[in-house]
């Protein structure tokens, strides 16, 4: 049965529909205008980041060095026991691995994670643990043991449990590009302490390998250009951890008046230790810059420009 409305009722219904549509359009216009206003009104930090982004690479490098030196001075003033920096470095690294574990267990995917970087990390940790047991057993040994166990678990998950989600075609950095040079350099430049020559070679090898173990992960991000949140948090945590470790060494050298370098031995070895710490920090500096920039812009997914890392 079809219901028929009087003409007056039909006109009232049409009028209400038109009025509602007009109000909705006005509400949408107001919302769009608010968004435009918010985008136009950048915070001072966003303005500074935008200005830095427009500068040439040499200027960016200068600002990075100045920022690092400023943070070092700040840490020297507020941190009196420099071993706390190393512990903080290990804690931040553990936090980064915890984020990886959450990603692997909750999201059931290892997309964007470099298996080769995890294997290199496990390798240098295992070698460093061996050196710690035979040369100097301390708190660092326990921290490295915990990190090695979690890293091996990540490798197990990627290789066996989540293999279908592993981006093997993107993780194409040859491991021998870093393992072989590190082994060769360790034969040429190693500690001159009284320990057995094998232990000294292993010690040098793990120092050099740690400095470049993140390169396969950077290659994966370079290939994909898009880094999802948990992987980005993990790599940023690595950058912070390695900066704190580098600060730990530099401040110890400054406070000891250079005697720490002498205690490590003679020749090029003390310089190579310090250089390795600096190299592994600056390898991740570019990524950390874009990570902070993305975070300030409220973006959850990090999009890297071409050529970064």
Tab-separated table of C-alpha atoms in Angstrom:
chain	number	residue	atom	x	y	z
A	1	UNK	CA	0.000	0.000	0.000
A	2	UNK	CA	1.524	3.312	-1.092
A	3	UNK	CA	1.284	6.253	1.323
A	4	UNK	CA	0.570	9.599	-0.280
A	5	UNK	CA	1.587	12.819	1.439
A	6	UNK	CA	-0.100	16.165	0.844
A	7	UNK	CA	1.810	18.678	-1.242
A	8	UNK	CA	2.458	20.866	1.808
A	9	UNK	CA	4.063	17.966	3.690
A	10	UNK	CA	6.258	17.139	0.717
A	11	UNK	CA	7.442	20.747	0.506
A	12	UNK	CA	8.268	20.773	4.231
A	13	UNK	CA	10.284	17.555	3.885
A	14	UNK	CA	12.231	18.935	0.880
A	15	UNK	CA	12.892	22.170	2.776
A	16	UNK	CA	14.291	20.279	5.769
A	17	UNK	CA	16.556	18.203	3.521
A	18	UNK	CA	17.940	21.338	1.833
A	19	UNK	CA	18.467	23.040	5.205
A	20	UNK	CA	20.281	20.024	6.652
A	21	UNK	CA	22.539	19.784	3.574
A	22	UNK	CA	23.386	23.468	3.835
A	23	UNK	CA	24.255	23.128	7.507
A	24	UNK	CA	26.386	20.076	6.787
A	25	UNK	CA	28.231	21.913	4.019
A	26	UNK	CA	28.853	24.849	6.357
A	27	UNK	CA	30.177	22.487	9.037
A	28	UNK	CA	32.526	20.833	6.532
A	29	UNK	CA	33.775	24.236	5.354
A	30	UNK	CA	34.487	25.290	8.921
A	31	UNK	CA	36.409	22.048	9.570
A	32	UNK	CA	38.488	22.482	6.413
A	33	UNK	CA	39.257	26.063	7.355
A	34	UNK	CA	40.396	24.963	10.804
A	35	UNK	CA	42.727	22.354	9.289
A	36	UNK	CA	44.199	24.957	6.937
A	37	UNK	CA	44.722	27.325	9.845
A	38	UNK	CA	46.437	24.628	11.922
A	39	UNK	CA	48.754	23.793	9.025
A	40	UNK	CA	49.532	27.470	8.488
A	41	UNK	CA	50.359	28.046	12.173
A	42	UNK	CA	53.524	25.995	12.644
A	43	UNK	CA	55.182	25.717	16.014
A	44	UNK	CA	58.669	27.265	16.453
A	45	UNK	CA	60.244	23.783	16.495
A	46	UNK	CA	58.535	22.861	13.215
A	47	UNK	CA	59.755	26.135	11.682
A	48	UNK	CA	63.325	25.369	12.748
A	49	UNK	CA	63.102	21.812	11.393
A	50	UNK	CA	61.739	23.106	8.078
A	51	UNK	CA	64.583	25.638	7.853
A	52	UNK	CA	67.213	22.981	8.576
A	53	UNK	CA	65.668	20.662	5.978
A	54	UNK	CA	66.216	23.330	3.298
A	55	UNK	CA	69.923	23.713	4.101
A	56	UNK	CA	72.718	22.049	2.082
A	57	UNK	CA	74.330	18.829	3.426
A	58	UNK	CA	77.438	20.614	4.776
A	59	UNK	CA	75.308	22.946	6.900
A	60	UNK	CA	73.272	19.993	8.194
A	61	UNK	CA	76.487	18.174	9.102
A	62	UNK	CA	77.734	21.262	10.944
A	63	UNK	CA	74.506	21.490	12.965
A	64	UNK	CA	74.715	17.763	13.731
A	65	UNK	CA	78.252	18.141	15.116
A	66	UNK	CA	77.309	21.210	17.155
A	67	UNK	CA	74.250	19.423	18.552
A	68	UNK	CA	76.296	16.340	19.468
A	69	UNK	CA	78.933	18.465	21.228
A	70	UNK	CA	76.245	20.359	23.118
A	71	UNK	CA	74.664	17.120	24.320
A	72	UNK	CA	78.102	15.813	25.344
A	73	UNK	CA	78.733	18.911	27.465
A	74	UNK	CA	75.278	18.538	29.004
A	75	UNK	CA	75.913	14.867	29.834
A	76	UNK	CA	79.322	15.700	31.335
A	77	UNK	CA	77.672	18.206	33.673
A	78	UNK	CA	74.748	16.070	34.865
A	79	UNK	CA	76.273	12.545	34.772
A	80	UNK	CA	79.039	12.073	37.324
A	81	UNK	CA	79.400	8.286	37.014
A	82	UNK	CA	80.072	7.665	33.338
A	83	UNK	CA	79.401	3.926	33.578
A	84	UNK	CA	75.750	4.942	33.955
A	85	UNK	CA	75.877	6.080	30.317
A	86	UNK	CA	76.852	2.586	29.217
A	87	UNK	CA	74.072	1.084	31.330
A	88	UNK	CA	71.636	3.614	29.833
A	89	UNK	CA	72.885	2.632	26.369
A	90	UNK	CA	72.175	-1.038	27.047
A	91	UNK	CA	68.759	-0.164	28.524
A	92	UNK	CA	67.761	1.835	25.427
A	93	UNK	CA	68.966	-1.010	23.195
A	94	UNK	CA	66.868	-3.432	25.256
A	95	UNK	CA	63.872	-1.124	24.851
A	96	UNK	CA	64.347	-1.163	21.081
A	97	UNK	CA	64.482	-4.967	21.030
A	98	UNK	CA	61.340	-5.042	23.214
A	99	UNK	CA	59.554	-3.061	20.512
A	100	UNK	CA	60.693	-5.636	17.946
A	101	UNK	CA	59.421	-8.461	20.144
A	102	UNK	CA	56.052	-6.709	20.464
A	103	UNK	CA	55.866	-6.310	16.678
A	104	UNK	CA	56.711	-9.968	16.081
A	105	UNK	CA	54.309	-11.356	18.690
A	106	UNK	CA	51.328	-9.027	18.299
A	107	UNK	CA	51.385	-8.076	14.626
A	108	UNK	CA	52.708	-11.471	13.474
A	109	UNK	CA	54.946	-9.922	10.834
A	110	UNK	CA	58.654	-9.240	10.413
A	111	UNK	CA	58.260	-6.975	7.364
A	112	UNK	CA	60.864	-4.216	7.329
A	113	UNK	CA	63.254	-6.010	9.711
A	114	UNK	CA	66.685	-7.057	8.452
A	115	UNK	CA	67.535	-10.630	9.399
A	116	UNK	CA	71.138	-9.976	8.399
A	117	UNK	CA	71.461	-7.095	10.859
A	118	UNK	CA	70.098	-9.306	13.623
A	119	UNK	CA	72.582	-12.054	12.723
A	120	UNK	CA	75.491	-9.603	12.723
A	121	UNK	CA	74.316	-8.283	16.091
A	122	UNK	CA	74.194	-11.819	17.505
A	123	UNK	CA	77.676	-12.498	16.091
A	124	UNK	CA	79.413	-9.502	17.664
A	125	UNK	CA	77.541	-10.027	20.957
A	126	UNK	CA	78.626	-13.679	21.096
A	127	UNK	CA	82.256	-12.740	20.404
A	128	UNK	CA	82.123	-9.926	22.966
A	129	UNK	CA	80.646	-12.283	25.552
A	130	UNK	CA	83.488	-14.724	24.971
A	131	UNK	CA	85.998	-11.903	25.468
A	132	UNK	CA	84.192	-10.777	28.618
A	133	UNK	CA	84.297	-14.272	30.148
A	134	UNK	CA	87.994	-14.843	29.470
A	135	UNK	CA	89.246	-11.277	29.952
A	136	UNK	CA	86.960	-9.300	32.287
A	137	UNK	CA	83.667	-10.489	33.782
A	138	UNK	CA	81.477	-7.602	35.002
A	139	UNK	CA	77.990	-6.068	34.782
A	140	UNK	CA	78.453	-5.501	31.050
A	141	UNK	CA	78.684	-9.275	30.597
A	142	UNK	CA	75.259	-9.810	32.137
A	143	UNK	CA	73.710	-7.038	30.028
A	144	UNK	CA	75.237	-8.458	26.843
A	145	UNK	CA	73.961	-11.929	27.753
A	146	UNK	CA	70.376	-10.679	28.033
A	147	UNK	CA	70.685	-8.769	24.748
A	148	UNK	CA	72.100	-11.826	22.967
A	149	UNK	CA	69.254	-14.070	24.168
A	150	UNK	CA	66.573	-11.657	22.915
A	151	UNK	CA	68.408	-11.160	19.605
A	152	UNK	CA	68.578	-14.931	19.054
A	153	UNK	CA	64.845	-15.128	19.753
A	154	UNK	CA	64.191	-12.451	17.106
A	155	UNK	CA	66.295	-14.433	14.621
A	156	UNK	CA	64.350	-17.597	15.466
A	157	UNK	CA	61.014	-15.829	14.868
A	158	UNK	CA	62.117	-14.388	11.521
A	159	UNK	CA	63.695	-17.593	10.218
A	160	UNK	CA	61.071	-20.095	11.323
A	161	UNK	CA	57.802	-18.636	12.594
A	162	UNK	CA	57.313	-15.554	10.410
A	163	UNK	CA	59.344	-16.514	7.346
A	164	UNK	CA	56.492	-15.762	4.840
A	165	UNK	CA	56.464	-12.086	5.923
A	166	UNK	CA	60.256	-11.686	5.687
A	167	UNK	CA	61.257	-9.229	2.920
A	168	UNK	CA	64.208	-11.254	1.652
A	169	UNK	CA	64.408	-9.375	-1.650
A	170	UNK	CA	64.824	-6.074	0.219
A	171	UNK	CA	67.350	-7.480	2.708
A	172	UNK	CA	70.006	-7.779	0.011
A	173	UNK	CA	73.115	-6.378	1.710
A	174	UNK	CA	75.903	-9.037	1.428
A	175	UNK	CA	77.117	-9.892	4.949
A	176	UNK	CA	80.663	-10.618	3.764
A	177	UNK	CA	80.931	-6.910	2.801
A	178	UNK	CA	81.257	-6.138	6.515
A	179	UNK	CA	82.464	-9.408	8.098
A	180	UNK	CA	85.535	-9.853	5.880
A	181	UNK	CA	86.836	-6.249	6.183
A	182	UNK	CA	86.299	-6.326	9.962
A	183	UNK	CA	88.257	-9.580	10.196
A	184	UNK	CA	91.102	-8.184	8.062
A	185	UNK	CA	91.311	-4.917	10.023
A	186	UNK	CA	91.286	-6.847	13.321
A	187	UNK	CA	94.338	-8.813	12.113
A	188	UNK	CA	96.146	-5.561	11.345
A	189	UNK	CA	94.978	-3.385	14.260
A	190	UNK	CA	94.164	-5.014	17.600
A	191	UNK	CA	94.887	-4.494	21.325
A	192	UNK	CA	98.457	-4.751	22.565
A	193	UNK	CA	97.544	-6.009	26.030
A	194	UNK	CA	98.973	-9.132	27.708
A	195	UNK	CA	96.000	-11.326	26.807
A	196	UNK	CA	96.291	-14.212	24.374
A	197	UNK	CA	96.528	-13.136	20.729
A	198	UNK	CA	93.287	-14.975	19.813
A	199	UNK	CA	91.366	-13.081	22.497
A	200	UNK	CA	92.811	-9.773	21.340
A	201	UNK	CA	91.822	-10.490	17.727
A	202	UNK	CA	88.294	-11.409	18.796
A	203	UNK	CA	88.050	-8.245	20.852
A	204	UNK	CA	89.044	-6.079	17.883
A	205	UNK	CA	86.706	-7.987	15.549
A	206	UNK	CA	83.601	-7.430	17.728
A	207	UNK	CA	84.417	-3.707	18.125
A	208	UNK	CA	84.644	-3.212	14.356
A	209	UNK	CA	81.630	-5.403	13.578
A	210	UNK	CA	79.402	-3.596	16.063
A	211	UNK	CA	80.145	-0.298	14.311
A	212	UNK	CA	78.728	-1.505	10.973
A	213	UNK	CA	76.208	-4.192	11.978
A	214	UNK	CA	73.249	-1.876	11.311
A	215	UNK	CA	74.111	-1.379	7.619
A	216	UNK	CA	71.824	-4.207	6.339
A	217	UNK	CA	68.902	-2.693	8.265
A	218	UNK	CA	69.575	0.663	6.656
A	219	UNK	CA	69.662	-1.029	3.234
A	220	UNK	CA	66.203	-2.534	3.855
A	221	UNK	CA	64.815	0.902	4.740
A	222	UNK	CA	66.533	2.425	1.730
A	223	UNK	CA	64.921	-0.165	-0.536
A	224	UNK	CA	61.404	0.250	0.882
A	225	UNK	CA	61.521	4.047	1.522
A	226	UNK	CA	58.642	3.552	3.984
A	227	UNK	CA	59.344	2.491	7.568
A	228	UNK	CA	56.463	1.358	9.761
A	229	UNK	CA	56.335	2.678	13.380
A	230	UNK	CA	57.794	-0.224	15.400
A	231	UNK	CA	60.773	-0.698	13.083
A	232	UNK	CA	61.389	3.074	13.085
A	233	UNK	CA	61.258	3.150	16.904
A	234	UNK	CA	63.705	0.242	17.053
A	235	UNK	CA	66.272	1.854	14.726
A	236	UNK	CA	65.932	5.197	16.526
A	237	UNK	CA	66.555	3.398	19.840
A	238	UNK	CA	69.716	1.908	18.286
A	239	UNK	CA	70.843	5.408	17.317
A	240	UNK	CA	70.293	6.743	20.842
A	241	UNK	CA	71.969	3.694	22.405
A	242	UNK	CA	75.047	4.068	20.242
A	243	UNK	CA	75.270	7.799	20.897
A	244	UNK	CA	75.195	7.119	24.660
A	245	UNK	CA	77.878	4.444	24.260
A	246	UNK	CA	80.001	6.870	22.236
A	247	UNK	CA	79.483	9.583	24.872
A	248	UNK	CA	80.539	7.076	27.547
A	249	UNK	CA	83.883	6.502	25.822
A	250	UNK	CA	84.566	10.146	24.930
A	251	UNK	CA	83.817	11.439	28.442
A	252	UNK	CA	85.967	8.712	30.001
A	253	UNK	CA	88.872	9.677	27.738
A	254	UNK	CA	88.445	13.370	28.624
A	255	UNK	CA	88.190	12.731	32.365
A	256	UNK	CA	91.249	10.476	32.377
A	257	UNK	CA	93.277	13.028	30.448
A	258	UNK	CA	93.938	10.472	27.736
A	259	UNK	CA	95.214	7.813	30.140
A	260	UNK	CA	92.331	5.511	29.139
A	261	UNK	CA	93.672	5.358	25.587
A	262	UNK	CA	97.092	4.416	26.948
A	263	UNK	CA	95.511	1.677	29.081
A	264	UNK	CA	93.937	0.173	25.953
A	265	UNK	CA	97.370	-0.289	24.425
A	266	UNK	CA	99.640	1.527	21.991
A	267	UNK	CA	99.639	2.106	18.244
A	268	UNK	CA	96.454	2.677	16.258
A	269	UNK	CA	94.169	0.484	18.411
A	270	UNK	CA	92.997	3.183	20.914
A	271	UNK	CA	92.203	5.540	18.044
A	272	UNK	CA	90.302	2.791	16.184
A	273	UNK	CA	88.185	2.058	19.267
A	274	UNK	CA	87.163	5.703	19.532
A	275	UNK	CA	86.671	5.979	15.771
A	276	UNK	CA	84.425	2.894	15.755
A	277	UNK	CA	82.208	4.427	18.431
A	278	UNK	CA	81.909	7.660	16.438
A	279	UNK	CA	81.264	5.851	13.131
A	280	UNK	CA	78.404	3.731	14.496
A	281	UNK	CA	76.802	6.904	15.882
A	282	UNK	CA	76.993	8.923	12.672
A	283	UNK	CA	75.806	6.012	10.516
A	284	UNK	CA	72.378	6.397	12.151
A	285	UNK	CA	72.424	10.199	12.504
A	286	UNK	CA	70.663	10.839	9.176
A	287	UNK	CA	67.860	8.403	9.965
A	288	UNK	CA	67.394	9.837	13.471
A	289	UNK	CA	66.999	13.318	11.963
A	290	UNK	CA	64.164	12.218	9.683
A	291	UNK	CA	62.635	10.193	12.517
A	292	UNK	CA	62.430	13.278	14.770
A	293	UNK	CA	61.133	15.359	11.871
A	294	UNK	CA	58.390	12.799	11.176
A	295	UNK	CA	57.520	12.624	14.869
A	296	UNK	CA	57.210	16.409	15.121
A	297	UNK	CA	54.901	16.362	12.096
A	298	UNK	CA	52.613	13.805	13.737
A	299	UNK	CA	53.262	11.117	11.122
A	300	UNK	CA	53.127	7.512	12.336
A	301	UNK	CA	54.688	6.022	9.210
A	302	UNK	CA	58.153	7.330	8.372
A	303	UNK	CA	58.726	8.111	4.701
A	304	UNK	CA	62.370	8.509	3.784
A	305	UNK	CA	63.447	10.726	0.883
A	306	UNK	CA	65.433	9.080	-1.893
A	307	UNK	CA	69.109	8.734	-1.048
A	308	UNK	CA	68.684	8.775	2.736
A	309	UNK	CA	70.603	6.071	4.647
